[in-house]
Amino acid sequence: MPLIIKLGKKVKAAARKLLPAPEPRLSWSRRISQIKTKSRICAMTFDDGPMDLPAVPDRFHGRAVTDLILDVLAEYDAKGTFDVIGDTSENYPDKRGRLGTTNWGGVAYDHYPDFGRDEHGGALHCERIIRRMIDEGHQITNHSYRHLIYGRENIIYRKRRSLDSFDAAVADLTRLDSLLRDRDGYQMTMTRPPHYVNRVEKGLTAYDVCDAMGYQYLAASFDGAGWMSDRNPDPEAALEAEIRAMVEPVRKALEKDPDCFCGQIIFQKDGGNMQKRTPVVYGLRGQLELLRSYGYRVVTVAELMEESPFADLGREDPLFDKLNALQRDRTIVYSDNHLRLDRPMTLGELALLLCPREEAVRRRLAIIRRSGPAAPAAGALDWCAEQGLLPGETDPKAPVTALPEGLFGPTTDFTRRGVYAAYRSPSAE
Ligand SMILES: [Zn+2]
């Protein structure tokens, strides 16, 4: 593997260690990176587009990068999930960054598809391409309007401007959500925060922003590598190396375990890499060819979540249908999308099972706006107390030892599995 690509992977691994995912807690919005299934289906997400500029190098008579990606997907009957931005033309004054670094698109801000060419990218300027995505059955998710990181990040992106406010992050996402709804008649349901920076302000995170939007948090489990660049001074050799870096890991993973992509979400780029080349339009076919030869279907993330919305529970589990119905209206899953059914259930978790999602989210966000960070079940506990389901002074971390009468069948099993199994769910009847 070329050195720069190895370095890119090392930097990413180090960043993951330095910026660990927050401790999983029950949350209505969950980080969806992979789901549990035995079927050979997977998804591909394409970040930072659309892009209405030719490929680099251009061997397609000037056809736009996003159109080329859509052409290849159509050829393989594959559906993509396009994690689009709105518009970066407001992200000035700024300075051009250095090629080959994470600042390639700008020092203080990101600019897509390129510095000074913002009017060729984003959903605002690319109405025709957005229409094409919708008409061809792809999913579109919200990668924020201006691609500003929500909160400070002092390791890789320390020179970047950030929003630093919960309300500003919600407003930025709402702007793109409204554009697609009002102009294109499309409702987005997921978001991926720019550069995966979760911290916003005062202990609030991207998950709270998702809750406010009614979104799920879109992550990924396999790096498709289209964002990485090779430093070979010969551009042709560099492009070849970049294409290999996209295709070979997929081949190796499939050779090692033909089922390894079941339920995975492959991260991909709708645009240029750090050298402003677009290996994705050259390497994507190789990836899709491999997946097809192993019998995989590439579907949208929404379709993947219809197979199973959970990372640790598949259709074969006897509780699957009940929990699948419940998760639409109740907060029963941890923020990392695991159910952890073997754990003892806590009173806070019981409150979140009993309280309708809308009430739980609305009340918790109201507490946050009033006084800052709130425990996951803060709003749900208030609602349960008002309904007389739980006492007012309930310790959310205490284990469940008895269940409110009427709503549950008889049980002595107070694990999460036991309590969900005994619940006489209104939505499952
Ligand atoms: Zn991005």
Tab-separated table of N, CA and C in Angstrom, residues 197-278:
chain	number	residue	atom	x	y	z
A	197	VAL	N	-17.675	15.252	13.893
A	197	VAL	CA	-17.427	15.932	15.170
A	197	VAL	C	-18.739	15.958	15.945
A	198	ASN	N	-18.744	15.304	17.109
A	198	ASN	CA	-19.994	15.128	17.859
A	198	ASN	C	-20.250	16.238	18.872
A	199	ARG	N	-19.165	16.802	19.389
A	199	ARG	CA	-19.320	17.773	20.467
A	199	ARG	C	-19.952	19.055	19.906
A	200	VAL	N	-20.911	19.621	20.614
A	200	VAL	CA	-21.505	20.880	20.160
A	200	VAL	C	-21.182	21.968	21.183
A	201	GLU	N	-21.841	21.931	22.317
A	201	GLU	CA	-21.566	22.899	23.390
A	201	GLU	C	-22.156	22.355	24.684
A	202	LYS	N	-21.604	22.790	25.821
A	202	LYS	CA	-22.143	22.473	27.153
A	202	LYS	C	-22.591	21.022	27.313
A	203	GLY	N	-21.782	20.082	26.832
A	203	GLY	CA	-22.128	18.681	27.014
A	203	GLY	C	-23.162	18.178	26.013
A	204	LEU	N	-23.671	19.052	25.175
A	204	LEU	CA	-24.625	18.618	24.154
A	204	LEU	C	-23.866	18.075	22.951
A	205	THR	N	-24.461	17.076	22.302
A	205	THR	CA	-23.756	16.412	21.214
A	205	THR	C	-24.615	16.363	19.951
A	206	ALA	N	-23.993	15.801	18.920
A	206	ALA	CA	-24.694	15.624	17.651
A	206	ALA	C	-25.960	14.780	17.822
A	207	TYR	N	-25.978	13.900	18.848
A	207	TYR	CA	-27.176	13.074	19.061
A	207	TYR	C	-28.362	13.941	19.500
A	208	ASP	N	-28.071	14.954	20.312
A	208	ASP	CA	-29.147	15.861	20.732
A	208	ASP	C	-29.661	16.655	19.529
A	209	VAL	N	-28.732	17.026	18.641
A	209	VAL	CA	-29.126	17.735	17.416
A	209	VAL	C	-30.023	16.826	16.568
A	210	CYS	N	-29.622	15.558	16.444
A	210	CYS	CA	-30.439	14.588	15.695
A	210	CYS	C	-31.828	14.458	16.309
A	211	ASP	N	-31.892	14.371	17.640
A	211	ASP	CA	-33.188	14.256	18.321
A	211	ASP	C	-34.089	15.432	17.955
A	212	ALA	N	-33.477	16.630	17.968
A	212	ALA	CA	-34.264	17.824	17.649
A	212	ALA	C	-34.785	17.770	16.217
A	213	MET	N	-34.020	17.154	15.317
A	213	MET	CA	-34.405	17.082	13.903
A	213	MET	C	-35.300	15.882	13.597
A	214	GLY	N	-35.395	14.922	14.529
A	214	GLY	CA	-36.109	13.675	14.227
A	214	GLY	C	-35.318	12.793	13.276
A	215	TYR	N	-34.005	12.918	13.287
A	215	TYR	CA	-33.114	12.189	12.384
A	215	TYR	C	-32.435	11.017	13.089
A	216	GLN	N	-31.957	10.061	12.293
A	216	GLN	CA	-30.965	9.108	12.776
A	216	GLN	C	-29.573	9.567	12.325
A	217	TYR	N	-28.553	9.115	13.084
A	217	TYR	CA	-27.161	9.510	12.847
A	217	TYR	C	-26.541	8.485	11.909
A	218	LEU	N	-26.183	8.927	10.731
A	218	LEU	CA	-25.648	8.011	9.717
A	218	LEU	C	-24.125	7.907	9.841
A	219	ALA	N	-23.637	6.714	10.133
A	219	ALA	CA	-22.192	6.497	10.171
A	219	ALA	C	-21.853	5.469	9.092
A	220	ALA	N	-20.742	4.779	9.215
A	220	ALA	CA	-20.352	3.773	8.229
A	220	ALA	C	-19.441	2.770	8.920
A	221	SER	N	-19.287	1.605	8.310
A	221	SER	CA	-18.474	0.565	8.947
A	221	SER	C	-17.288	0.144	8.087
A	222	PHE	N	-17.250	0.563	6.835
A	222	PHE	CA	-16.147	0.154	5.954
A	222	PHE	C	-15.739	1.353	5.111
A	223	ASP	N	-14.437	1.636	5.112
A	223	ASP	CA	-13.951	2.809	4.387
A	223	ASP	C	-13.706	2.461	2.920
A	224	GLY	N	-14.498	3.041	2.027
A	224	GLY	CA	-14.337	2.799	0.590
A	224	GLY	C	-13.139	3.513	-0.016
A	225	ALA	N	-12.482	4.376	0.774
A	225	ALA	CA	-11.175	4.963	0.477
A	225	ALA	C	-11.138	5.991	-0.649
A	226	GLY	N	-12.268	6.359	-1.215
A	226	GLY	CA	-12.250	7.331	-2.312
A	226	GLY	C	-11.780	8.715	-1.913
A	227	TRP	N	-11.692	8.988	-0.617
A	227	TRP	CA	-11.258	10.308	-0.148
A	227	TRP	C	-9.737	10.399	-0.026
A	228	MET	N	-9.041	9.229	-0.054
A	228	MET	CA	-7.601	9.243	0.197
A	228	MET	C	-6.840	9.535	-1.078
A	229	SER	N	-5.640	10.107	-0.936
A	229	SER	CA	-4.884	10.448	-2.132
A	229	SER	C	-3.478	9.873	-2.058
A	230	ASP	N	-2.915	9.609	-3.225
A	230	ASP	CA	-1.566	9.084	-3.335
A	230	ASP	C	-0.647	10.222	-3.742
A	231	ARG	N	0.614	10.197	-3.254
A	231	ARG	CA	1.488	11.334	-3.491
A	231	ARG	C	2.476	11.118	-4.622
A	232	ASN	N	2.309	10.057	-5.372
A	232	ASN	CA	3.216	9.836	-6.495
A	232	ASN	C	3.186	11.054	-7.419
A	233	PRO	N	4.349	11.626	-7.765
A	233	PRO	CA	4.341	12.827	-8.599
A	233	PRO	C	3.799	12.556	-10.011
A	234	ASP	N	3.811	11.313	-10.427
A	234	ASP	CA	3.223	10.970	-11.721
A	234	ASP	C	1.714	10.780	-11.510
A	235	PRO	N	0.900	11.707	-12.033
A	235	PRO	CA	-0.542	11.654	-11.726
A	235	PRO	C	-1.207	10.347	-12.171
A	236	GLU	N	-0.718	9.777	-13.251
A	236	GLU	CA	-1.317	8.534	-13.739
A	236	GLU	C	-1.048	7.394	-12.751
A	237	ALA	N	0.212	7.313	-12.282
A	237	ALA	CA	0.567	6.275	-11.297
A	237	ALA	C	-0.206	6.500	-9.998
A	238	ALA	N	-0.355	7.779	-9.625
A	238	ALA	CA	-1.083	8.087	-8.383
A	238	ALA	C	-2.538	7.644	-8.497
A	239	LEU	N	-3.159	7.943	-9.638
A	239	LEU	CA	-4.554	7.550	-9.829
A	239	LEU	C	-4.695	6.033	-9.757
A	240	GLU	N	-3.774	5.325	-10.411
A	240	GLU	CA	-3.810	3.862	-10.361
A	240	GLU	C	-3.749	3.365	-8.910
A	241	ALA	N	-2.848	3.966	-8.136
A	241	ALA	CA	-2.713	3.563	-6.723
A	241	ALA	C	-3.997	3.856	-5.956
A	242	GLU	N	-4.629	4.989	-6.252
A	242	GLU	CA	-5.868	5.357	-5.548
A	242	GLU	C	-7.004	4.385	-5.889
A	243	ILE	N	-7.052	3.977	-7.159
A	243	ILE	CA	-8.093	3.020	-7.557
A	243	ILE	C	-7.846	1.680	-6.850
A	244	ARG	N	-6.581	1.253	-6.828
A	244	ARG	CA	-6.239	0.002	-6.126
A	244	ARG	C	-6.628	0.095	-4.653
A	245	ALA	N	-6.368	1.252	-4.047
A	245	ALA	CA	-6.683	1.411	-2.618
A	245	ALA	C	-8.189	1.324	-2.362
A	246	MET	N	-8.988	1.612	-3.367
A	246	MET	CA	-10.445	1.465	-3.218
A	246	MET	C	-10.876	0.007	-3.397
A	247	VAL	N	-10.288	-0.661	-4.376
A	247	VAL	CA	-10.820	-1.971	-4.776
A	247	VAL	C	-10.195	-3.128	-3.993
A	248	GLU	N	-8.884	-3.081	-3.771
A	248	GLU	CA	-8.200	-4.241	-3.176
A	248	GLU	C	-8.702	-4.600	-1.770
A	249	PRO	N	-8.923	-3.620	-0.893
A	249	PRO	CA	-9.443	-3.999	0.437
A	249	PRO	C	-10.800	-4.706	0.357
A	250	VAL	N	-11.627	-4.319	-0.615
A	250	VAL	CA	-12.928	-4.986	-0.781
A	250	VAL	C	-12.701	-6.431	-1.219
A	251	ARG	N	-11.779	-6.598	-2.176
A	251	ARG	CA	-11.481	-7.955	-2.651
A	251	ARG	C	-10.959	-8.826	-1.509
A	252	LYS	N	-10.009	-8.293	-0.758
A	252	LYS	CA	-9.398	-9.080	0.331
A	252	LYS	C	-10.436	-9.446	1.385
A	253	ALA	N	-11.276	-8.470	1.721
A	253	ALA	CA	-12.300	-8.737	2.754
A	253	ALA	C	-13.246	-9.841	2.285
A	254	LEU	N	-13.630	-9.825	1.022
A	254	LEU	CA	-14.556	-10.839	0.502
A	254	LEU	C	-13.879	-12.200	0.404
A	255	GLU	N	-12.602	-12.208	0.036
A	255	GLU	CA	-11.888	-13.489	-0.040
A	255	GLU	C	-11.762	-14.122	1.339
A	256	LYS	N	-11.576	-13.299	2.331
A	256	LYS	CA	-11.425	-13.800	3.696
A	256	LYS	C	-12.766	-14.299	4.236
A	257	ASP	N	-13.822	-13.540	3.994
A	257	ASP	CA	-15.155	-13.926	4.472
A	257	ASP	C	-16.209	-13.407	3.492
A	258	PRO	N	-16.747	-14.284	2.671
A	258	PRO	CA	-17.708	-13.847	1.643
A	258	PRO	C	-18.939	-13.153	2.230
A	259	ASP	N	-19.222	-13.387	3.524
A	259	ASP	CA	-20.393	-12.756	4.137
A	259	ASP	C	-20.059	-11.455	4.862
A	260	CYS	N	-18.807	-11.017	4.750
A	260	CYS	CA	-18.385	-9.920	5.633
A	260	CYS	C	-19.110	-8.602	5.362
A	261	PHE	N	-19.641	-8.412	4.186
A	261	PHE	CA	-20.323	-7.135	3.922
A	261	PHE	C	-21.814	-7.156	4.260
A	262	CYS	N	-22.307	-8.290	4.747
A	262	CYS	CA	-23.733	-8.357	5.101
A	262	CYS	C	-24.073	-7.262	6.114
A	263	GLY	N	-24.921	-6.339	5.716
A	263	GLY	CA	-25.359	-5.283	6.636
A	263	GLY	C	-24.393	-4.132	6.807
A	264	GLN	N	-23.286	-4.130	6.062
A	264	GLN	CA	-22.311	-3.046	6.245
A	264	GLN	C	-22.705	-1.784	5.470
A	265	ILE	N	-22.184	-0.657	5.947
A	265	ILE	CA	-22.347	0.615	5.239
A	265	ILE	C	-20.945	1.071	4.813
A	266	ILE	N	-20.755	1.167	3.514
A	266	ILE	CA	-19.447	1.512	2.958
A	266	ILE	C	-19.380	3.021	2.748
A	267	PHE	N	-18.335	3.617	3.292
A	267	PHE	CA	-18.148	5.067	3.187
A	267	PHE	C	-17.525	5.410	1.840
A	268	GLN	N	-18.102	6.366	1.140
A	268	GLN	CA	-17.579	6.744	-0.168
A	268	GLN	C	-17.678	8.255	-0.322
A	269	LYS	N	-17.046	8.761	-1.353
A	269	LYS	CA	-16.941	10.216	-1.490
A	269	LYS	C	-17.577	10.636	-2.806
A	270	ASP	N	-18.408	11.673	-2.788
A	270	ASP	CA	-18.976	12.240	-4.004
A	270	ASP	C	-18.212	13.530	-4.285
A	271	GLY	N	-17.013	13.371	-4.863
A	271	GLY	CA	-16.182	14.543	-5.098
A	271	GLY	C	-14.724	14.155	-5.173
A	272	GLY	N	-13.840	15.157	-5.015
A	272	GLY	CA	-12.415	14.925	-5.169
A	272	GLY	C	-11.752	14.488	-3.879
A	273	ASN	N	-10.550	13.917	-3.997
A	273	ASN	CA	-9.763	13.580	-2.813
A	273	ASN	C	-8.846	14.750	-2.466
A	274	MET	N	-7.884	14.507	-1.576
A	274	MET	CA	-7.052	15.616	-1.097
A	274	MET	C	-6.100	16.164	-2.167
A	275	GLN	N	-5.999	15.460	-3.307
A	275	GLN	CA	-5.239	15.989	-4.450
A	275	GLN	C	-6.191	16.513	-5.529
A	276	LYS	N	-7.471	16.597	-5.195
A	276	LYS	CA	-8.513	17.055	-6.119
A	276	LYS	C	-8.714	16.122	-7.301
A	277	ARG	N	-8.186	14.899	-7.217
A	277	ARG	CA	-8.539	13.893	-8.220
A	277	ARG	C	-9.832	13.213	-7.781
A	278	THR	N	-10.491	12.533	-8.711
A	278	THR	CA	-11.751	11.872	-8.362
A	278	THR	C	-11.671	10.370	-8.652
